[in-house]
CSV table of C-alpha atoms and ligand atoms in Angstrom, one decimal:
chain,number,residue,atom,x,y,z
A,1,UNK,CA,3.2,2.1,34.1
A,2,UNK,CA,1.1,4.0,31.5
A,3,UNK,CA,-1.3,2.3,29.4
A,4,UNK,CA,-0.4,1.6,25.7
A,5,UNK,CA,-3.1,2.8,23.8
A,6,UNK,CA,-4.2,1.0,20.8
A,7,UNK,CA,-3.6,3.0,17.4
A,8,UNK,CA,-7.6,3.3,16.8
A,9,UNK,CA,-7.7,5.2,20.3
A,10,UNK,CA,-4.5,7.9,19.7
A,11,UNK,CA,-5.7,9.1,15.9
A,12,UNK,CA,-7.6,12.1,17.7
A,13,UNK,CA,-4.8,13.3,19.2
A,14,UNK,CA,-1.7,11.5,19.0
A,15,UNK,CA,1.2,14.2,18.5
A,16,UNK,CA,-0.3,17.2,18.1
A,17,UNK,CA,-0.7,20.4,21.2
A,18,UNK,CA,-3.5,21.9,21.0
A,19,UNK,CA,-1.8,24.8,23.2
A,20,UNK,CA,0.8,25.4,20.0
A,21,UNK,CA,-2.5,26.3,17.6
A,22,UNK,CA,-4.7,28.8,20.0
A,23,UNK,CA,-6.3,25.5,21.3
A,24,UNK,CA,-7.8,23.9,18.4
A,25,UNK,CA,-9.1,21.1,19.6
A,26,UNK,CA,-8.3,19.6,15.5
A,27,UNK,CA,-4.9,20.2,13.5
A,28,UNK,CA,-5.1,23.2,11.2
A,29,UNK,CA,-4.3,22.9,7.8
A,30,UNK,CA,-0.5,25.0,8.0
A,31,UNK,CA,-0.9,26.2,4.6
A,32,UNK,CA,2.3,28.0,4.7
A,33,UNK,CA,5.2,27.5,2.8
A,34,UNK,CA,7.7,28.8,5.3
A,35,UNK,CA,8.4,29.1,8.6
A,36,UNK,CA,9.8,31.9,10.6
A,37,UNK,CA,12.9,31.7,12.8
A,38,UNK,CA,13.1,32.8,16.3
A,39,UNK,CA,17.3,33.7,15.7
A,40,UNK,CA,19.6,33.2,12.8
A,41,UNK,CA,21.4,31.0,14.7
A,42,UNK,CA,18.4,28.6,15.0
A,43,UNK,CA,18.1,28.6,11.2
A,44,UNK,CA,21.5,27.4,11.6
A,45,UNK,CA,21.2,24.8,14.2
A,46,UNK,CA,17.8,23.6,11.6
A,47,UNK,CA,19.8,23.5,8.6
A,48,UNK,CA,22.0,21.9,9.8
A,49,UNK,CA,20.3,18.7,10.8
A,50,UNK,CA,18.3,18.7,7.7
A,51,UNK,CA,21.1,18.6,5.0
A,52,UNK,CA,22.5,15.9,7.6
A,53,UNK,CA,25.4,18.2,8.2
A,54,UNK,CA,25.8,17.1,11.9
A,55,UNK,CA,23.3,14.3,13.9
A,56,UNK,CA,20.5,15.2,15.6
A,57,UNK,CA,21.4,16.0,19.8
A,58,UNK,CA,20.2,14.3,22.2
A,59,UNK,CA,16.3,15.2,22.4
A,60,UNK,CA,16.5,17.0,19.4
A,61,UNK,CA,13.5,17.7,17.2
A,62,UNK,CA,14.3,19.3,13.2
A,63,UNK,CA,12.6,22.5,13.1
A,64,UNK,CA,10.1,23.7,10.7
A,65,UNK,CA,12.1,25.1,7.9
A,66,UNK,CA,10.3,25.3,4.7
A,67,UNK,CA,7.0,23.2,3.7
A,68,UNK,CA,9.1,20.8,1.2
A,69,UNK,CA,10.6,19.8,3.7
A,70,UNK,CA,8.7,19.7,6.6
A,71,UNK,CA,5.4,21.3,7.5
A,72,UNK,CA,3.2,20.3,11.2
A,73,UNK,CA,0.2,18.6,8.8
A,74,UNK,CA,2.5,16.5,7.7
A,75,UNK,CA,4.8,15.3,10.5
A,76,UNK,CA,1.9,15.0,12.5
A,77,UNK,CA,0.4,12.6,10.3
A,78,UNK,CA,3.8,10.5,9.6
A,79,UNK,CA,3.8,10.1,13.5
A,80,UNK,CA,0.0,9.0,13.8
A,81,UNK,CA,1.0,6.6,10.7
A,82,UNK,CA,3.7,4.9,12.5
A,83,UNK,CA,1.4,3.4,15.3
A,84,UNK,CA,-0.5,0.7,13.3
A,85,UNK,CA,3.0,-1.1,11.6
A,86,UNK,CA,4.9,-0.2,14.6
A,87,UNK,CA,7.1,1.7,12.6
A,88,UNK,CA,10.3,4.0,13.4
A,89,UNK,CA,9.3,6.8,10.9
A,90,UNK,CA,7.2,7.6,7.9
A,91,UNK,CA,7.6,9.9,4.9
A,92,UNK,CA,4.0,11.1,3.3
A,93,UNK,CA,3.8,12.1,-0.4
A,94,UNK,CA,1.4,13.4,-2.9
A,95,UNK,CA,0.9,10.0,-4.4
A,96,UNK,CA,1.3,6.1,-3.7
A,97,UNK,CA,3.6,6.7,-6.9
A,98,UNK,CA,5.7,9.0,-5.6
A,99,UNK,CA,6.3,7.3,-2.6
A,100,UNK,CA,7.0,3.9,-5.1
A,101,UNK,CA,8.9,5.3,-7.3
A,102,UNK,CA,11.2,7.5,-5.0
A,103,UNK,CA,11.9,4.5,-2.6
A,104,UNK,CA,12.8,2.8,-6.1
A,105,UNK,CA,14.9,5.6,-7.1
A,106,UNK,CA,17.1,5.8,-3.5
A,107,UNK,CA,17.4,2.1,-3.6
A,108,UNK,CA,18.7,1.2,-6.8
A,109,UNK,CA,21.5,2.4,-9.1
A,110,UNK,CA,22.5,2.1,-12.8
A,111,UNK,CA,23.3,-1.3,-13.4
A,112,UNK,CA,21.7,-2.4,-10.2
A,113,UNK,CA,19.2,-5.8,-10.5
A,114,UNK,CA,15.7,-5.3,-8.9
A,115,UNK,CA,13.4,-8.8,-7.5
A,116,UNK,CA,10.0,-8.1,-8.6
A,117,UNK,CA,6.6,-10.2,-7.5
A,118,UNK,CA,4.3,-10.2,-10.2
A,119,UNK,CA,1.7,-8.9,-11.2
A,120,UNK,CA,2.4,-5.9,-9.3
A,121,UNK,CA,0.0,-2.5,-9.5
A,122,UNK,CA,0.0,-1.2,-13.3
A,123,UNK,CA,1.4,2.2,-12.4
A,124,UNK,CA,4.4,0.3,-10.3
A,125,UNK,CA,4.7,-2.1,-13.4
A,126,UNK,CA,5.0,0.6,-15.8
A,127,UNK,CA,7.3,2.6,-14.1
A,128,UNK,CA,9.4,-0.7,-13.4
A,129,UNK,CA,9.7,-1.7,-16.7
A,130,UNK,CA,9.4,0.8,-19.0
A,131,UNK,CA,11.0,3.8,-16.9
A,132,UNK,CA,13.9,1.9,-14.8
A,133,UNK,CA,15.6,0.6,-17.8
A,134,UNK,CA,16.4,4.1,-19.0
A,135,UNK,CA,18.7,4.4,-16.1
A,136,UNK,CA,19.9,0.8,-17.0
A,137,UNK,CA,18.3,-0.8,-14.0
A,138,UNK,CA,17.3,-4.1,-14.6
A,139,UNK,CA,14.7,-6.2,-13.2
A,140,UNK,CA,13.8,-10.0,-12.8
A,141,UNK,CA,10.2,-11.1,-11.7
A,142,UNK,CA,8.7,-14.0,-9.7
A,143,UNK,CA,5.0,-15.4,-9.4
A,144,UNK,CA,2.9,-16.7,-6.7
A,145,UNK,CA,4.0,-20.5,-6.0
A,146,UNK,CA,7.6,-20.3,-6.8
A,147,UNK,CA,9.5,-21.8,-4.3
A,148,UNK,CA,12.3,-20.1,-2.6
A,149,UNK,CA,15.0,-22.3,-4.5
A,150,UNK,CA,13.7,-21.5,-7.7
A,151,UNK,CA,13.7,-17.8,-7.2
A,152,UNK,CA,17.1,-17.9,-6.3
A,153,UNK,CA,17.6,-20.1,-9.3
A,154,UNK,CA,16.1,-17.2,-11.4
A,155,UNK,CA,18.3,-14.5,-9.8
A,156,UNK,CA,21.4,-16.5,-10.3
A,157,UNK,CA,20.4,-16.9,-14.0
A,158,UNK,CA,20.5,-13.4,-15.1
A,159,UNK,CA,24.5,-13.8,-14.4
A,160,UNK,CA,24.1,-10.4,-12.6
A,161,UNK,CA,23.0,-11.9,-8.9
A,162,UNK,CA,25.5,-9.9,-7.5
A,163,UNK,CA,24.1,-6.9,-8.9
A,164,UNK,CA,20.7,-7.4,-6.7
A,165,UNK,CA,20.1,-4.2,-4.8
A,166,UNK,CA,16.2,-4.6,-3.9
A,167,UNK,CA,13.6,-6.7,-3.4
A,168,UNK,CA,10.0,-4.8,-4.3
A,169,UNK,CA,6.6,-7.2,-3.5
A,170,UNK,CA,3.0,-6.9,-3.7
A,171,UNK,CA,0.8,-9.4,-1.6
A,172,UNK,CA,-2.2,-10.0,-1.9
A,173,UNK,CA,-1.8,-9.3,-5.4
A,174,UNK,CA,-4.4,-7.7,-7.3
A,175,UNK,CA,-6.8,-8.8,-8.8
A,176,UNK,CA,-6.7,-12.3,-7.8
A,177,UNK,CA,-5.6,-12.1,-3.8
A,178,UNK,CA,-3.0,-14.8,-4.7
A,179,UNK,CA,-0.5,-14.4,-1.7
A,180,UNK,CA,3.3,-14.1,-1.4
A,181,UNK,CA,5.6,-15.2,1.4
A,182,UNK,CA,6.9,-11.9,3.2
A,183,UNK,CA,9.5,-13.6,5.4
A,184,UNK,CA,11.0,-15.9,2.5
A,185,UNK,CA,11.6,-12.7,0.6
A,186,UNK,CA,13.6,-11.3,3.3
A,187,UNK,CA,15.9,-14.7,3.3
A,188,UNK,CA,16.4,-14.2,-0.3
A,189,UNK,CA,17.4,-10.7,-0.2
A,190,UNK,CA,19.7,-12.3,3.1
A,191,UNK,CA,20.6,-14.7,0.6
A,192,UNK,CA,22.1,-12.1,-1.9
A,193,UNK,CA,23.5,-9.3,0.8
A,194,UNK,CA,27.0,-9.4,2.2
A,195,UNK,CA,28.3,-7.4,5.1
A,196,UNK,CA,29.4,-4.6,2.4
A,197,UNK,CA,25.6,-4.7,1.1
A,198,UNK,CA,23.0,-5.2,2.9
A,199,UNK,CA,19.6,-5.9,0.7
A,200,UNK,CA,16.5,-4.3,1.3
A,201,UNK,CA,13.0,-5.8,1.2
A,202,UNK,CA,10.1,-3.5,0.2
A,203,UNK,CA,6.4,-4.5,0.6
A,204,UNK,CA,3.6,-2.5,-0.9
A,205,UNK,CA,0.6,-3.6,1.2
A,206,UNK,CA,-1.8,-1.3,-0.4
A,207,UNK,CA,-4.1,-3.8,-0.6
A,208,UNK,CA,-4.7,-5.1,3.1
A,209,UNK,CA,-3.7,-1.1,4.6
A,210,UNK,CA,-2.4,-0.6,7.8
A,211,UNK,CA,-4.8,-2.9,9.5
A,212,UNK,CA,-5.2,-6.1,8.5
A,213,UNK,CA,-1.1,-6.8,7.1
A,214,UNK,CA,2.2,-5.7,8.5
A,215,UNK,CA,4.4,-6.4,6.7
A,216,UNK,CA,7.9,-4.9,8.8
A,217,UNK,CA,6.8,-7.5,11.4
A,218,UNK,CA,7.2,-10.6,8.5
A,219,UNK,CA,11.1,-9.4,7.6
A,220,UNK,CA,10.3,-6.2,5.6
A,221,UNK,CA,12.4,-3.1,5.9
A,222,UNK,CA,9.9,-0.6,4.0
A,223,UNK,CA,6.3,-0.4,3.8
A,224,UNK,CA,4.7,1.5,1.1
A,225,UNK,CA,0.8,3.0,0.7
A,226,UNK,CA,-1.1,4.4,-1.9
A,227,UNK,CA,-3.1,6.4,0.9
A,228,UNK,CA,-5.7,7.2,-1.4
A,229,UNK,CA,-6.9,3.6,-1.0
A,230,UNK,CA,-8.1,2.5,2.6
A,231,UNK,CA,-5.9,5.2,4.4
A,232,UNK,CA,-7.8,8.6,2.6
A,233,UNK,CA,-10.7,6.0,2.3
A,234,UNK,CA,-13.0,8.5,0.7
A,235,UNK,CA,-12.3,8.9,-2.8
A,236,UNK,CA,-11.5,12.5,-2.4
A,237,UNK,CA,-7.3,12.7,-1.9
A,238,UNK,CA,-4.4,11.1,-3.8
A,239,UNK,CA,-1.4,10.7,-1.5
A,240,UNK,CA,1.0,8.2,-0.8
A,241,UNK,CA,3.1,7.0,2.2
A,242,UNK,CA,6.2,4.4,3.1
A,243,UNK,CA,7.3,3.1,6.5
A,244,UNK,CA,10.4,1.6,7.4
A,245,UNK,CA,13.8,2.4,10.3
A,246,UNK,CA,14.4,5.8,10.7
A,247,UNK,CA,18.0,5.2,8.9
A,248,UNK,CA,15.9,4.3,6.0
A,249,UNK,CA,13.3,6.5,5.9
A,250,UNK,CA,15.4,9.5,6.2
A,251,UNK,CA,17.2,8.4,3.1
A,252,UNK,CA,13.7,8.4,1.4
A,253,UNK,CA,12.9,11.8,2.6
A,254,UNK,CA,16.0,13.0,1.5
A,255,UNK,CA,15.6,12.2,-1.7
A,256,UNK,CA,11.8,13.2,-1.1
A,257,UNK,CA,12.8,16.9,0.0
A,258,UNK,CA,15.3,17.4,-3.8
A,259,UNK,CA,12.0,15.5,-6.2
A,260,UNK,CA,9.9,17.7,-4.1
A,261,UNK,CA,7.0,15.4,-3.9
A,262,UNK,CA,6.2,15.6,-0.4
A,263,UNK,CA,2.2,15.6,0.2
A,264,UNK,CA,0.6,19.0,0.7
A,265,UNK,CA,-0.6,20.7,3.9
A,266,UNK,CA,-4.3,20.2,3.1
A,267,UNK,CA,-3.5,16.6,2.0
A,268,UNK,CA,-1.9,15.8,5.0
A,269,UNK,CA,-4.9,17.7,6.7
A,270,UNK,CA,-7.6,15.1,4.5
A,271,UNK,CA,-5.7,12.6,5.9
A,272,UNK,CA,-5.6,13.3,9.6
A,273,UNK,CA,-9.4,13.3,9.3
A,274,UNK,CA,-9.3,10.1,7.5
A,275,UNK,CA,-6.7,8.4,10.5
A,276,UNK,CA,-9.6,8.6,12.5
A,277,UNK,CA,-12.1,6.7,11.3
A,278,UNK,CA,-9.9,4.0,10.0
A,279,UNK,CA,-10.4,1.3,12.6
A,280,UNK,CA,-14.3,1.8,11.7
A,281,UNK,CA,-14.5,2.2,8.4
A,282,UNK,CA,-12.4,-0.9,7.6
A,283,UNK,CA,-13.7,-3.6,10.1
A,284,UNK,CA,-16.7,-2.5,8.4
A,285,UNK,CA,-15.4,-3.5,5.5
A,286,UNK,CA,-13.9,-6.5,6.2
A,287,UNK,CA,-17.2,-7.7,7.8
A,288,UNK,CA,-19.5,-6.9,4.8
A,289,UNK,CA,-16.6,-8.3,2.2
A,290,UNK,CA,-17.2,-11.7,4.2
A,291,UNK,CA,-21.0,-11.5,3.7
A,292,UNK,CA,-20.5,-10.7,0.3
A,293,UNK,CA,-18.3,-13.4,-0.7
A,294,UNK,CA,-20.6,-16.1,0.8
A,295,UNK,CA,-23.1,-14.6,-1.8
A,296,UNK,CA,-21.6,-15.1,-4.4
A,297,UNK,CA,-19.8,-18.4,-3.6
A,298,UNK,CA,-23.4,-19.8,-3.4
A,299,UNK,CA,-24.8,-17.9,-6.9
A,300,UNK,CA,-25.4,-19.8,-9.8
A,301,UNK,CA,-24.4,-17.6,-12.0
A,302,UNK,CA,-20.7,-17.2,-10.5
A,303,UNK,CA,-18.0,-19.3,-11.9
A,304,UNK,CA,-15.2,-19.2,-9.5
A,305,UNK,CA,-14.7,-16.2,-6.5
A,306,UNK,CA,-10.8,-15.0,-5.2
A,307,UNK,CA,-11.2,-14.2,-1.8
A,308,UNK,CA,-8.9,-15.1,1.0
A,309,UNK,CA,-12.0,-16.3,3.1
A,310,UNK,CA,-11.7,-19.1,0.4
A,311,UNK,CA,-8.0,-20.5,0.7
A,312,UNK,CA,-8.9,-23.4,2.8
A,313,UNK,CA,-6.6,-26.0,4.6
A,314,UNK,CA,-6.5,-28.0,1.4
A,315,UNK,CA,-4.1,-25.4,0.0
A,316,UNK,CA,-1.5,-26.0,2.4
A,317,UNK,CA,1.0,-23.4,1.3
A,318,UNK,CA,-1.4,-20.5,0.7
A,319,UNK,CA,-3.2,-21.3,3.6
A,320,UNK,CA,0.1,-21.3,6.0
A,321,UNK,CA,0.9,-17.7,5.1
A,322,UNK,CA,-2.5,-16.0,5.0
A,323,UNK,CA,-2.8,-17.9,8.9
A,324,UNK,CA,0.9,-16.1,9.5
A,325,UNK,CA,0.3,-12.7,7.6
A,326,UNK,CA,-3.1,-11.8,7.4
A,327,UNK,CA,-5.0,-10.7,9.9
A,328,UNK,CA,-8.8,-10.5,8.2
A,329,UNK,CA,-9.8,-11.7,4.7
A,330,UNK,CA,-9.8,-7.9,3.6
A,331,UNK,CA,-12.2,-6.2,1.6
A,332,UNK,CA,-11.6,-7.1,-2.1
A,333,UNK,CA,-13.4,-9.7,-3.7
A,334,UNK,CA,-12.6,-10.8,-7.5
A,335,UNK,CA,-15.3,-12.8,-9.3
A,336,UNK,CA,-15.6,-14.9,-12.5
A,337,UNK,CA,-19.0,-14.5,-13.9
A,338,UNK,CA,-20.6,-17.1,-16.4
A,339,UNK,CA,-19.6,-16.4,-19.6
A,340,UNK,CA,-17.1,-13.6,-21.1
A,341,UNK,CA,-16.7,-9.6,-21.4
A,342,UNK,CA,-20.3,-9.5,-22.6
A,343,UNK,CA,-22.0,-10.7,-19.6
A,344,UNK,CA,-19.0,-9.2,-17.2
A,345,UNK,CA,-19.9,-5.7,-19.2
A,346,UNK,CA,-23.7,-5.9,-18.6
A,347,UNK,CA,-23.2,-7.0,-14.9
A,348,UNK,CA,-20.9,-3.6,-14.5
A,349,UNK,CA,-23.6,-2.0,-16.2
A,350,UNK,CA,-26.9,-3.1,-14.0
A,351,UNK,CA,-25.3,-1.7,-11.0
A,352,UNK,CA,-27.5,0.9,-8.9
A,353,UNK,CA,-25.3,1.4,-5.6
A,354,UNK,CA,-22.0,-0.1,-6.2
A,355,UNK,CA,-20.1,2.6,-8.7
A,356,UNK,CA,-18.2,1.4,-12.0
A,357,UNK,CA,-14.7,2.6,-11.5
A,358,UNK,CA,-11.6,1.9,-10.6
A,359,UNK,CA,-9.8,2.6,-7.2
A,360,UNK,CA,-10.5,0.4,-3.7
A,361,UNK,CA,-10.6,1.1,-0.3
A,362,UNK,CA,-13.2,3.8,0.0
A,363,UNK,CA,-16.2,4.0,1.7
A,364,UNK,CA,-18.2,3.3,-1.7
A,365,UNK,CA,-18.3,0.0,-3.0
A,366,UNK,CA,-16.6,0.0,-6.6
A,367,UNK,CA,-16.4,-2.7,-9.3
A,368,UNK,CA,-14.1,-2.4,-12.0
A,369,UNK,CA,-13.1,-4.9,-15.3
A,370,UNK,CA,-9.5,-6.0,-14.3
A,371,UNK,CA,-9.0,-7.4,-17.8
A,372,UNK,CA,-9.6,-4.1,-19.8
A,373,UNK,CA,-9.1,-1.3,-17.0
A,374,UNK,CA,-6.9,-2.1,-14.1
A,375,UNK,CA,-4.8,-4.5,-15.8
A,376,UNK,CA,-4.9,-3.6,-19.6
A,377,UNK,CA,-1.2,-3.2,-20.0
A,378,UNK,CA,-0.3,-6.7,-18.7
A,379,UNK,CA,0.9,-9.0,-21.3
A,380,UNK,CA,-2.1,-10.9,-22.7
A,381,UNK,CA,0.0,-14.6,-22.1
A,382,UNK,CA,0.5,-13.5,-18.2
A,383,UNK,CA,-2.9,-12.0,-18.2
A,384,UNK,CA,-4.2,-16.0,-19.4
A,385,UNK,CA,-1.4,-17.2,-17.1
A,386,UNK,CA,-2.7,-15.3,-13.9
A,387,UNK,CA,-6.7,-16.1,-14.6
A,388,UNK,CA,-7.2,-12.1,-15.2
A,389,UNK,CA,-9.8,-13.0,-18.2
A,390,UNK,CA,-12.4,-11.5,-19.7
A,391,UNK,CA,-15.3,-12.6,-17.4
A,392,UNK,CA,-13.4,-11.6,-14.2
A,393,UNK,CA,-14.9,-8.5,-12.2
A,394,UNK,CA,-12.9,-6.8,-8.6
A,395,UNK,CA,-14.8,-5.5,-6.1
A,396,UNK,CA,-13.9,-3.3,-3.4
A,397,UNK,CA,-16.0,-3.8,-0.7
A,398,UNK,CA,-17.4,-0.5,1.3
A,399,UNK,CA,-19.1,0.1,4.1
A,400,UNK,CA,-23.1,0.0,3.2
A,401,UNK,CA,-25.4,-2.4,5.0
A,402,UNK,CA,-24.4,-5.5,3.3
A,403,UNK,CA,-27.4,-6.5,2.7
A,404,UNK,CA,-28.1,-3.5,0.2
A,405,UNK,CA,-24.7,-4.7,-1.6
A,406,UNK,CA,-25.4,-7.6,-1.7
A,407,UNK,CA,-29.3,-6.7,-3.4
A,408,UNK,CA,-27.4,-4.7,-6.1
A,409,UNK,CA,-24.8,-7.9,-6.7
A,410,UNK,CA,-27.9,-9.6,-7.1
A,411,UNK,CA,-29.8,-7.8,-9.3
A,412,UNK,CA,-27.3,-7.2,-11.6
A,413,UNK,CA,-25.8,-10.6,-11.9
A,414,UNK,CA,-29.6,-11.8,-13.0
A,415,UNK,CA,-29.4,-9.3,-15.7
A,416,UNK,CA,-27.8,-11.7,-17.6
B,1,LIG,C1,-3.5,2.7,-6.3
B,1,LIG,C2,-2.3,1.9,-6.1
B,1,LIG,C3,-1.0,2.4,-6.2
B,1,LIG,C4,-0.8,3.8,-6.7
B,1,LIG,O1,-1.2,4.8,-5.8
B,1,LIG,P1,-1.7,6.3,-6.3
B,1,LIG,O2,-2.1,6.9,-5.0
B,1,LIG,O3,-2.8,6.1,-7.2
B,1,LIG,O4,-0.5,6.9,-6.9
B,1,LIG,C5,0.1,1.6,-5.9
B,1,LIG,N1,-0.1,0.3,-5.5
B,1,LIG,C6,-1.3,-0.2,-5.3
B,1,LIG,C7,-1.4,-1.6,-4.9
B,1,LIG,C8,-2.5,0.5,-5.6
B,1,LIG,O5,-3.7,0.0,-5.5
């Protein structure tokens, strides 16, 4: 039998012939926006298959058409993307927004109710609740530490429950790596679905990427990326991806071909590069975010640090998931400092190697202020409610020596 290579070892090469681009030993960038055909009647045949006209034959690959809706870059890269969630397919797009809000928009309908976890990402929020409702979809949310019963509860007491069409998650949720229970989401949307209508559960795992959470093998039916986090990795690309069966993803790329928000040829291209390094760059991370957070757990000057190397055995609930779910502590580390936005502001300020923005994943460490960037359109009562406060700072962890992260945490904290 032939070895099964592990994802890390098939991002060189996984899917693409060398022999098909004059033997490249890397994927061009195919910046072309369309392709020719060898006869009308393969035009035909492609056609076909792509407006889902007839089913694909037996062996049968879709042909390169036109670059909105499918182009070598890409596909290459959905395929390499499948290998780390074990995934059936994958649809890339220009942003993690796009790929949100499109799986959003195929799932639900007017009238439809959507299950929310909050806080989710602001952009998802926004779009959620302020965009959603013009198409009369309506939406209920959940926090960390409800139980199962009293989400159900909550979706019985909006009087639509039979309206429920999709459940949309975030865990760990940012800023405060407060986790959510990916399987017991699943049994409510079970809870809700009937044979007519089945319920789909949709996990953004931005946060822990492709490595360290996956979240199809907990009960969900779609992943979703913002691939400009860990994925790109380098602060240089926006893009956005979501994972799921290949019934459902071709819905989403159906929709995706008619919005037109697929990701570009040299976007897909950035990314490719990125796939490579991934493994490295983020056990990396996850190492130095582990250093980090033992330095600060032991500063004086730190009030309280969220890190899921700190949810211990004494937190039975949070601890049973992040044991089932999550396979490193990741590298995002929030912090309270002593004090309030002034001494939060000046720490921000002191820094020398970490950079002051917003963002996560990369190769740089970053450290933003949840409180007035990130998170400055959250309500100020859930804000309170969900410890995102004034003397709160997020960092995402990159892949310096630790010890000259660590120096610059150091120095700036003793600013104050
Ligand atoms: C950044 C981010 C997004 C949005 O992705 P873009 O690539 O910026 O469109 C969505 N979800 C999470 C958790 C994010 O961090």
């Amino acid at each position: 039998m032939e070895r099964k290579m592990k994802p890390e070892s098939l991002m060189m090469s996984y899917g693409y012939k060398p022999e098909l681009s004059e033997g490249a030993i890397k994927c061009p960038i195919f910046q072309t926006s369309t392709f020719v055909f060898k006869s009308a009647e393969e035009g035909k045949a492609f056609f076909e298959v792509a407006y889902g006209l007839r089913q694909k034959k037996e062996g049968e690959e879709l042909g390169l058409i036109y670059s909105r809706i499918n182009n070598p870059d890409l596909e290459i890269l959905e395929n390499r993307l499948t290998l780390w969630d074990e995934a059936e397919e994958c649809a890339v797009f220009e942003s993690g927004m796009s790929a949100i809000s499109t799986v959003l928009l195929e799932f639900l309908k007017p009238g439809d109710l959507l299950l929310i976890s909050s806080p989710l990402y602001g952009g998802s929020d926004h779009f959620i609740k302020k965009i959603l409702p013009k198409f009369n979809i309506n939406v209920v949310e959940f926090y960390v530490g409800q139980s199962k019963e009293e989400i159900i509860d909550l979706i019985n007491k909006t009087g639509i429950a039979d309206k429920l069409s999709l459940v949309y998650i975030e865990t760990p949720a940012n800023p405060t790596n407060d986790l959510i229970d990916i399987n017991c989401c699943k049994e409510i949307a079970k809870h809700f679905s009937s044979p007519e209508k089945e319920i789909y559960l949709a996990v953004d795992n931005t946060y822990m990427g492709p490595l360290w959470q996956h979240p199809l093998m907990h009960g969900a039916d779609l992943v979703l990326y913002s691939a400009t986090k860990y994925i790109g990795g380098h602060s240089d690309v926006i893009a956005g991806a979501c994972l799921g069966s290949k019934e459902l993803i071709s819905r989403v790329k159906g929709l995706r071909t008619f919005l037109g928000n697929m990701a570009s040829p040299n976007t897909g291209w950035l990314l490719l590069r990125s796939l490579e390094t991934l493994k490295a760059r983020m056990d990396i991370q996850a190492f130095n975010a582990n250093k980090v957070a033992d330095f600060l757990n032991n500063h004086a000057s730190v009030e309280k640090v969220y890190f899921l190397g700190n949810i211990t055995e004494k937190d039975t609930e949070q601890f049973n998931i992040k044991k089932r779910q999550c396979l490193t502590n990741g590298g995002m580390i929030s912090f309270d400092v002593k004090g309030g936005e002034n001494e939060a502001f000046k720490f921000l300020n002191s820094l020398k190697l970490i950079k002051l923005a917003v963002s996560l994943g990369s190769t740089e460490s970053l450290a933003e202020h949840p409180a007035t960037m990130t998170h400055v359109d959250v309500d100020v009562k859930l804000k309170q409610k969900l410890h995102i406060t004034s003397k709160m700072i997020r960092l995402s962890i990159g892949v310096e020596h630790y010890e000259d992260i660590i120096y610059d945490i150091k120095q700036a904290i003793e600013k104050n």
